[in-house]
Amino acid sequence: LLLRILREEVAFETLIARVLTFDYVGALVGSLLFALVLVPKLGLVRTSLLFGALNCAVGILTTWVLADRIYNPLALRVRGLVLLAALLVAFGYGEHFVGYAEQSLFDGRVVYSEQTAYQRIAITQAGGGQQLYLNGNLQFNSVDEYRYHEALVHPAMFAAASRRSVLVLGGGDGLAVREILRHPEVEQVTLVELDPAMIRLARGSEPIRRLNDDALADPRVQVVNDDALVWLDRTRTQKFDVLIVDFPDPNNFSLGKLYSTWFYKLLREAMHDQSVVSVQSTSPLFARKSYWCVVETMRASGFATRPYHALVPSFGEWGFVLAKLHDFAPPSRVTLPLRYLNDDSLRALFLFAPDLGPLPVEPNRLNNQLLVQYYEQDWGRWTQH
């Protein structure tokens, strides 16, 4: 539009350079503001309404700048001002719109929601339990989360030669830490969680505190708010006996990097010769290629792996990977009283039916992010049906 309007007033070469310069600079600034400032501070809905209001304001301003070229600019200004007012009102009530949308999205009643700098946190109440959602994805259901967290934590703890120092990456709800602290030998737990809001929730919400047994208040627990990959890269000298990796599923490239060969090589540097690591690895039933891609990626990073899975009713069949730096036999004895695991069920975790078995896949590297592509294909089949 600017090119057509100004072509008779400015030299063509100068015109092209100026218009494209403002176009590219504006796109760069807008993209950075959108991703780094506006969405983390305002949320997606209010950010969208803000951009709409800015565009509307530009349109209104144009009716003055180009008044001699526009038919009936006054009518356009009135329409623009009405639209701008509607957008600003919607912006003011943006959180209410998000609340209505969340309530229709989830089965249960939303009892808490918050937009943090990193994600949308929502807690719902349904079926006699509480459910935690991050960006609309279920993270746990209080009715059966013990199955997931016992399966995530205790095989690694039972397989470890020592359990004095434990590293937890992710798991800001404190539920994995709760299971770790059941082992009396534990002297130190380092929890690395990106989002400080999750830690505040785990420490301050009475229902969550009851669920995690106030684990994050234990003096043996040290909480670090940082990106796990950055923290590992910066803390290369500290070694841990047991490492628990509890990240959300790799449904985007930001999370996919936390399942890459690069990440697992950094993870190896936090291990000594007898250390054990356990990784949550999505479903070997619903996302079979994705699951075995995680296994293959860890193998390509130099780990000896023992894949295993557990039935968690809220999620279905769910997968994990137990790994060491040398070949090892999976644990077969439970030395603590647990709700889900005993000797028989522990051994059964490592048995795979044919429909859960290995598939030929490539490892997930930082420069190809194949895991995210596998994940989209795997879960896309189920959402389509």
Short mmCIF file of N, CA and C in Angstrom, two decimals, residues 195-334:
data_model
loop_
_atom_site.label_atom_id
_atom_site.label_comp_id
_atom_site.label_asym_id
_atom_site.label_seq_id
_atom_site.Cartn_x
_atom_site.Cartn_y
_atom_site.Cartn_z
N ASP A 195 10.41 -23.00 36.24
CA ASP A 195 9.36 -22.03 36.56
C ASP A 195 9.24 -21.82 38.07
N PRO A 196 9.61 -20.65 38.59
CA PRO A 196 9.47 -20.40 40.03
C PRO A 196 8.03 -20.50 40.51
N ALA A 197 7.07 -20.25 39.62
CA ALA A 197 5.66 -20.32 40.02
C ALA A 197 5.27 -21.74 40.42
N MET A 198 5.85 -22.75 39.78
CA MET A 198 5.57 -24.13 40.16
C MET A 198 6.08 -24.42 41.57
N ILE A 199 7.24 -23.88 41.89
CA ILE A 199 7.79 -24.08 43.24
C ILE A 199 6.92 -23.38 44.27
N ARG A 200 6.48 -22.15 43.96
CA ARG A 200 5.60 -21.43 44.90
C ARG A 200 4.30 -22.21 45.10
N LEU A 201 3.78 -22.80 44.04
CA LEU A 201 2.55 -23.57 44.15
C LEU A 201 2.77 -24.81 45.00
N ALA A 202 3.88 -25.51 44.77
CA ALA A 202 4.17 -26.74 45.52
C ALA A 202 4.41 -26.46 46.99
N ARG A 203 4.90 -25.26 47.29
CA ARG A 203 5.17 -24.91 48.68
C ARG A 203 4.00 -24.20 49.36
N GLY A 204 3.17 -23.51 48.55
CA GLY A 204 2.15 -22.65 49.14
C GLY A 204 0.73 -23.15 49.04
N SER A 205 0.43 -24.02 48.08
CA SER A 205 -0.94 -24.53 47.93
C SER A 205 -1.16 -25.67 48.92
N GLU A 206 -2.14 -25.53 49.78
CA GLU A 206 -2.38 -26.54 50.81
C GLU A 206 -2.66 -27.92 50.21
N PRO A 207 -3.52 -28.04 49.18
CA PRO A 207 -3.75 -29.38 48.60
C PRO A 207 -2.49 -29.99 47.99
N ILE A 208 -1.67 -29.18 47.31
CA ILE A 208 -0.44 -29.71 46.70
C ILE A 208 0.57 -30.07 47.79
N ARG A 209 0.64 -29.27 48.82
CA ARG A 209 1.54 -29.58 49.93
C ARG A 209 1.16 -30.90 50.60
N ARG A 210 -0.15 -31.11 50.77
CA ARG A 210 -0.58 -32.39 51.36
C ARG A 210 -0.20 -33.54 50.44
N LEU A 211 -0.32 -33.32 49.14
CA LEU A 211 -0.03 -34.38 48.18
C LEU A 211 1.46 -34.71 48.15
N ASN A 212 2.31 -33.70 48.22
CA ASN A 212 3.76 -33.97 48.16
C ASN A 212 4.38 -34.12 49.55
N ASP A 213 3.54 -34.22 50.58
CA ASP A 213 4.02 -34.39 51.97
C ASP A 213 4.96 -33.27 52.38
N ASP A 214 4.75 -32.07 51.84
CA ASP A 214 5.58 -30.91 52.16
C ASP A 214 7.06 -31.20 51.90
N ALA A 215 7.30 -31.94 50.80
CA ALA A 215 8.66 -32.40 50.52
C ALA A 215 9.63 -31.25 50.29
N LEU A 216 9.17 -30.15 49.69
CA LEU A 216 10.09 -29.07 49.36
C LEU A 216 10.48 -28.24 50.58
N ALA A 217 9.85 -28.51 51.73
CA ALA A 217 10.25 -27.84 52.97
C ALA A 217 11.32 -28.64 53.71
N ASP A 218 11.64 -29.83 53.24
CA ASP A 218 12.65 -30.67 53.89
C ASP A 218 14.03 -30.00 53.76
N PRO A 219 14.79 -29.92 54.83
CA PRO A 219 16.10 -29.24 54.77
C PRO A 219 17.10 -29.92 53.83
N ARG A 220 16.85 -31.16 53.47
CA ARG A 220 17.76 -31.84 52.54
C ARG A 220 17.56 -31.43 51.09
N VAL A 221 16.47 -30.68 50.82
CA VAL A 221 16.11 -30.33 49.45
C VAL A 221 16.58 -28.92 49.12
N GLN A 222 17.35 -28.81 48.04
CA GLN A 222 17.78 -27.52 47.52
C GLN A 222 17.09 -27.28 46.18
N VAL A 223 16.43 -26.15 46.04
CA VAL A 223 15.70 -25.83 44.81
C VAL A 223 16.49 -24.80 44.01
N VAL A 224 16.64 -25.08 42.72
CA VAL A 224 17.31 -24.17 41.79
C VAL A 224 16.33 -23.85 40.67
N ASN A 225 16.05 -22.57 40.47
CA ASN A 225 15.20 -22.16 39.35
C ASN A 225 16.07 -21.80 38.16
N ASP A 226 16.12 -22.73 37.20
CA ASP A 226 16.98 -22.53 36.04
C ASP A 226 16.56 -23.51 34.95
N ASP A 227 16.96 -23.22 33.73
CA ASP A 227 16.80 -24.16 32.63
C ASP A 227 17.72 -25.34 32.87
N ALA A 228 17.20 -26.55 32.83
CA ALA A 228 17.98 -27.75 33.18
C ALA A 228 19.20 -27.90 32.28
N LEU A 229 19.04 -27.65 30.99
CA LEU A 229 20.15 -27.82 30.06
C LEU A 229 21.25 -26.80 30.35
N VAL A 230 20.86 -25.56 30.59
CA VAL A 230 21.84 -24.51 30.90
C VAL A 230 22.53 -24.82 32.22
N TRP A 231 21.75 -25.26 33.21
CA TRP A 231 22.32 -25.58 34.52
C TRP A 231 23.33 -26.72 34.43
N LEU A 232 22.99 -27.77 33.70
CA LEU A 232 23.93 -28.88 33.53
C LEU A 232 25.20 -28.43 32.84
N ASP A 233 25.07 -27.56 31.84
CA ASP A 233 26.23 -27.08 31.10
C ASP A 233 27.14 -26.25 31.99
N ARG A 234 26.53 -25.56 32.96
CA ARG A 234 27.30 -24.69 33.85
C ARG A 234 27.85 -25.44 35.06
N THR A 235 27.23 -26.57 35.42
CA THR A 235 27.59 -27.30 36.65
C THR A 235 28.17 -28.66 36.27
N ARG A 236 29.31 -28.63 35.63
CA ARG A 236 29.87 -29.88 35.09
C ARG A 236 30.70 -30.67 36.11
N THR A 237 31.00 -30.10 37.23
CA THR A 237 31.87 -30.80 38.19
C THR A 237 31.09 -31.54 39.26
N GLN A 238 29.82 -31.22 39.44
CA GLN A 238 29.03 -31.85 40.50
C GLN A 238 28.47 -33.19 40.01
N LYS A 239 28.66 -34.25 40.81
CA LYS A 239 28.20 -35.60 40.46
C LYS A 239 27.10 -36.05 41.43
N PHE A 240 26.18 -36.86 40.90
CA PHE A 240 25.05 -37.34 41.70
C PHE A 240 24.95 -38.86 41.61
N ASP A 241 24.44 -39.47 42.68
CA ASP A 241 24.26 -40.92 42.68
C ASP A 241 23.06 -41.34 41.83
N VAL A 242 21.97 -40.58 41.95
CA VAL A 242 20.74 -40.89 41.22
C VAL A 242 20.25 -39.61 40.54
N LEU A 243 19.81 -39.74 39.29
CA LEU A 243 19.30 -38.59 38.54
C LEU A 243 17.91 -38.94 38.01
N ILE A 244 16.94 -38.10 38.32
CA ILE A 244 15.55 -38.30 37.90
C ILE A 244 15.18 -37.17 36.93
N VAL A 245 14.80 -37.54 35.71
CA VAL A 245 14.47 -36.54 34.68
C VAL A 245 12.97 -36.62 34.42
N ASP A 246 12.27 -35.56 34.80
CA ASP A 246 10.80 -35.57 34.75
C ASP A 246 10.29 -34.35 33.98
N PHE A 247 10.63 -34.29 32.70
CA PHE A 247 10.19 -33.18 31.85
C PHE A 247 8.83 -33.49 31.23
N PRO A 248 8.09 -32.45 30.80
CA PRO A 248 6.89 -32.70 30.00
C PRO A 248 7.25 -33.41 28.69
N ASP A 249 6.25 -33.98 28.04
CA ASP A 249 6.48 -34.67 26.76
C ASP A 249 7.06 -33.72 25.71
N PRO A 250 7.85 -34.25 24.78
CA PRO A 250 8.51 -33.42 23.76
C PRO A 250 7.56 -33.02 22.63
N ASN A 251 6.57 -32.19 22.94
CA ASN A 251 5.58 -31.81 21.93
C ASN A 251 5.93 -30.51 21.21
N ASN A 252 7.12 -29.95 21.48
CA ASN A 252 7.60 -28.79 20.72
C ASN A 252 9.13 -28.80 20.76
N PHE A 253 9.74 -27.92 19.97
CA PHE A 253 11.19 -27.94 19.83
C PHE A 253 11.90 -27.47 21.10
N SER A 254 11.27 -26.61 21.89
CA SER A 254 11.89 -26.18 23.14
C SER A 254 12.05 -27.35 24.10
N LEU A 255 11.04 -28.23 24.14
CA LEU A 255 11.13 -29.42 24.99
C LEU A 255 11.94 -30.52 24.31
N GLY A 256 11.89 -30.58 22.98
CA GLY A 256 12.63 -31.62 22.25
C GLY A 256 14.12 -31.58 22.52
N LYS A 257 14.65 -30.38 22.76
CA LYS A 257 16.09 -30.28 23.01
C LYS A 257 16.49 -30.98 24.31
N LEU A 258 15.51 -31.13 25.24
CA LEU A 258 15.79 -31.79 26.51
C LEU A 258 15.77 -33.31 26.39
N TYR A 259 15.54 -33.81 25.19
CA TYR A 259 15.60 -35.25 24.91
C TYR A 259 16.61 -35.54 23.81
N SER A 260 17.56 -34.65 23.60
CA SER A 260 18.52 -34.78 22.50
C SER A 260 19.82 -35.41 22.97
N THR A 261 20.65 -35.85 22.01
CA THR A 261 21.96 -36.40 22.36
C THR A 261 22.81 -35.37 23.10
N TRP A 262 22.67 -34.12 22.72
CA TRP A 262 23.44 -33.06 23.40
C TRP A 262 23.07 -33.02 24.88
N PHE A 263 21.77 -33.05 25.19
CA PHE A 263 21.34 -33.00 26.58
C PHE A 263 21.84 -34.23 27.34
N TYR A 264 21.71 -35.41 26.75
CA TYR A 264 22.10 -36.62 27.47
C TYR A 264 23.62 -36.70 27.68
N LYS A 265 24.39 -36.09 26.78
CA LYS A 265 25.84 -36.05 27.01
C LYS A 265 26.17 -35.11 28.17
N LEU A 266 25.43 -34.03 28.31
CA LEU A 266 25.60 -33.18 29.49
C LEU A 266 25.16 -33.91 30.75
N LEU A 267 24.10 -34.70 30.64
CA LEU A 267 23.62 -35.47 31.79
C LEU A 267 24.68 -36.47 32.26
N ARG A 268 25.39 -37.07 31.32
CA ARG A 268 26.44 -38.03 31.67
C ARG A 268 27.52 -37.38 32.53
N GLU A 269 27.79 -36.10 32.29
CA GLU A 269 28.84 -35.41 33.04
C GLU A 269 28.44 -35.16 34.49
N ALA A 270 27.14 -35.30 34.79
CA ALA A 270 26.68 -35.17 36.18
C ALA A 270 26.64 -36.52 36.88
N MET A 271 27.16 -37.57 36.23
CA MET A 271 27.13 -38.92 36.77
C MET A 271 28.56 -39.41 37.05
N HIS A 272 28.70 -40.21 38.08
CA HIS A 272 29.94 -40.94 38.27
C HIS A 272 29.76 -42.37 37.76
N ASP A 273 30.72 -43.21 37.95
CA ASP A 273 30.73 -44.52 37.29
C ASP A 273 29.56 -45.40 37.69
N GLN A 274 29.03 -45.24 38.89
CA GLN A 274 27.94 -46.10 39.38
C GLN A 274 26.58 -45.39 39.43
N SER A 275 26.49 -44.21 38.89
CA SER A 275 25.23 -43.45 38.94
C SER A 275 24.14 -44.12 38.10
N VAL A 276 22.89 -43.80 38.45
CA VAL A 276 21.72 -44.32 37.75
C VAL A 276 20.83 -43.14 37.37
N VAL A 277 20.23 -43.21 36.18
CA VAL A 277 19.32 -42.16 35.75
C VAL A 277 18.00 -42.79 35.30
N SER A 278 16.90 -42.09 35.60
CA SER A 278 15.57 -42.51 35.15
C SER A 278 14.95 -41.34 34.40
N VAL A 279 14.36 -41.62 33.23
CA VAL A 279 13.81 -40.57 32.37
C VAL A 279 12.36 -40.90 32.02
N GLN A 280 11.43 -39.97 32.26
CA GLN A 280 10.07 -40.15 31.76
C GLN A 280 10.12 -39.97 30.25
N SER A 281 9.43 -40.86 29.52
CA SER A 281 9.69 -40.98 28.09
C SER A 281 8.43 -41.15 27.25
N THR A 282 7.31 -40.62 27.64
CA THR A 282 6.01 -40.69 26.96
C THR A 282 5.51 -42.14 26.87
N SER A 283 4.45 -42.36 26.12
CA SER A 283 3.78 -43.67 26.12
C SER A 283 4.32 -44.60 25.03
N PRO A 284 4.74 -45.81 25.39
CA PRO A 284 5.17 -46.77 24.36
C PRO A 284 4.00 -47.37 23.59
N LEU A 285 2.77 -47.09 24.04
CA LEU A 285 1.59 -47.57 23.32
C LEU A 285 1.06 -46.51 22.37
N PHE A 286 0.78 -45.32 22.88
CA PHE A 286 0.20 -44.26 22.07
C PHE A 286 1.25 -43.54 21.22
N ALA A 287 2.48 -43.51 21.68
CA ALA A 287 3.55 -42.81 20.96
C ALA A 287 4.77 -43.73 20.88
N ARG A 288 4.57 -44.84 20.20
CA ARG A 288 5.57 -45.91 20.22
C ARG A 288 6.91 -45.48 19.61
N LYS A 289 6.86 -44.83 18.44
CA LYS A 289 8.10 -44.37 17.83
C LYS A 289 8.81 -43.35 18.72
N SER A 290 8.04 -42.46 19.31
CA SER A 290 8.63 -41.44 20.18
C SER A 290 9.34 -42.09 21.37
N TYR A 291 8.68 -43.06 21.97
CA TYR A 291 9.27 -43.72 23.13
C TYR A 291 10.60 -44.37 22.77
N TRP A 292 10.61 -45.15 21.69
CA TRP A 292 11.84 -45.86 21.34
C TRP A 292 12.90 -44.92 20.77
N CYS A 293 12.46 -43.74 20.30
CA CYS A 293 13.43 -42.72 19.91
C CYS A 293 14.19 -42.21 21.13
N VAL A 294 13.49 -42.03 22.26
CA VAL A 294 14.17 -41.62 23.49
C VAL A 294 15.19 -42.68 23.90
N VAL A 295 14.78 -43.95 23.83
CA VAL A 295 15.70 -45.03 24.18
C VAL A 295 16.92 -45.01 23.27
N GLU A 296 16.69 -44.90 21.95
CA GLU A 296 17.78 -44.91 20.98
C GLU A 296 18.69 -43.70 21.16
N THR A 297 18.11 -42.56 21.51
CA THR A 297 18.91 -41.35 21.72
C THR A 297 19.84 -41.51 22.92
N MET A 298 19.34 -42.14 23.98
CA MET A 298 20.19 -42.36 25.15
C MET A 298 21.29 -43.36 24.83
N ARG A 299 20.96 -44.38 24.06
CA ARG A 299 21.99 -45.34 23.66
C ARG A 299 23.06 -44.67 22.80
N ALA A 300 22.62 -43.81 21.88
CA ALA A 300 23.57 -43.10 21.02
C ALA A 300 24.44 -42.14 21.83
N SER A 301 23.99 -41.77 23.01
CA SER A 301 24.75 -40.86 23.88
C SER A 301 25.67 -41.61 24.83
N GLY A 302 25.72 -42.93 24.71
CA GLY A 302 26.65 -43.72 25.50
C GLY A 302 26.07 -44.39 26.73
N PHE A 303 24.74 -44.41 26.87
CA PHE A 303 24.11 -45.06 28.02
C PHE A 303 23.81 -46.52 27.72
N ALA A 304 23.91 -47.35 28.76
CA ALA A 304 23.31 -48.69 28.74
C ALA A 304 21.90 -48.53 29.30
N THR A 305 20.89 -48.95 28.55
CA THR A 305 19.50 -48.65 28.91
C THR A 305 18.71 -49.90 29.26
N ARG A 306 17.73 -49.72 30.12
CA ARG A 306 16.73 -50.73 30.45
C ARG A 306 15.36 -50.07 30.35
N PRO A 307 14.69 -50.16 29.20
CA PRO A 307 13.37 -49.55 29.05
C PRO A 307 12.35 -50.24 29.96
N TYR A 308 11.38 -49.48 30.44
CA TYR A 308 10.31 -50.08 31.24
C TYR A 308 9.05 -49.21 31.14
N HIS A 309 7.95 -49.72 31.62
CA HIS A 309 6.67 -49.02 31.48
C HIS A 309 5.76 -49.37 32.65
N ALA A 310 4.75 -48.52 32.86
CA ALA A 310 3.79 -48.73 33.94
C ALA A 310 2.42 -48.27 33.48
N LEU A 311 1.39 -48.89 34.03
CA LEU A 311 0.02 -48.48 33.73
C LEU A 311 -0.42 -47.43 34.73
N VAL A 312 -0.69 -46.22 34.23
CA VAL A 312 -1.22 -45.11 35.03
C VAL A 312 -2.58 -44.77 34.44
N PRO A 313 -3.68 -45.09 35.11
CA PRO A 313 -5.01 -44.94 34.48
C PRO A 313 -5.26 -43.59 33.83
N SER A 314 -4.81 -42.50 34.43
CA SER A 314 -5.06 -41.17 33.86
C SER A 314 -4.31 -40.94 32.56
N PHE A 315 -3.22 -41.67 32.35
CA PHE A 315 -2.41 -41.51 31.14
C PHE A 315 -2.47 -42.72 30.22
N GLY A 316 -2.77 -43.87 30.78
CA GLY A 316 -2.66 -45.11 30.02
C GLY A 316 -1.31 -45.76 30.26
N GLU A 317 -0.84 -46.52 29.29
CA GLU A 317 0.46 -47.18 29.40
C GLU A 317 1.55 -46.13 29.24
N TRP A 318 2.42 -46.02 30.25
CA TRP A 318 3.41 -44.94 30.21
C TRP A 318 4.83 -45.48 30.31
N GLY A 319 5.75 -44.82 29.61
CA GLY A 319 7.09 -45.35 29.48
C GLY A 319 8.16 -44.55 30.21
N PHE A 320 9.21 -45.26 30.58
CA PHE A 320 10.38 -44.68 31.25
C PHE A 320 11.61 -45.39 30.71
N VAL A 321 12.77 -44.80 30.98
CA VAL A 321 14.04 -45.44 30.64
C VAL A 321 14.94 -45.38 31.86
N LEU A 322 15.45 -46.52 32.26
CA LEU A 322 16.45 -46.62 33.32
C LEU A 322 17.80 -46.80 32.65
N ALA A 323 18.82 -46.08 33.10
CA ALA A 323 20.10 -46.12 32.38
C ALA A 323 21.27 -45.96 33.34
N LYS A 324 22.39 -46.60 32.95
CA LYS A 324 23.68 -46.43 33.61
C LYS A 324 24.75 -46.25 32.54
N LEU A 325 25.97 -46.02 33.00
CA LEU A 325 27.08 -45.87 32.05
C LEU A 325 27.64 -47.21 31.61
N HIS A 326 27.28 -48.29 32.33
CA HIS A 326 27.73 -49.64 31.97
C HIS A 326 26.52 -50.57 32.00
N ASP A 327 26.65 -51.69 31.33
CA ASP A 327 25.55 -52.65 31.28
C ASP A 327 25.19 -53.12 32.70
N PHE A 328 23.91 -53.39 32.94
CA PHE A 328 23.46 -53.73 34.29
C PHE A 328 22.16 -54.52 34.21
N ALA A 329 21.87 -55.21 35.26
CA ALA A 329 20.58 -55.92 35.37
C ALA A 329 19.58 -55.01 36.05
N PRO A 330 18.32 -55.01 35.61
CA PRO A 330 17.31 -54.16 36.25
C PRO A 330 17.05 -54.61 37.67
N PRO A 331 16.60 -53.74 38.54
CA PRO A 331 16.33 -54.10 39.93
C PRO A 331 15.17 -55.08 40.01
N SER A 332 15.19 -55.93 41.04
CA SER A 332 14.14 -56.94 41.18
C SER A 332 13.54 -57.00 42.57
N ARG A 333 14.05 -56.18 43.50
CA ARG A 333 13.55 -56.23 44.87
C ARG A 333 13.13 -54.84 45.34
N VAL A 334 11.99 -54.78 46.02
CA VAL A 334 11.48 -53.55 46.61
C VAL A 334 11.77 -53.59 48.10
#
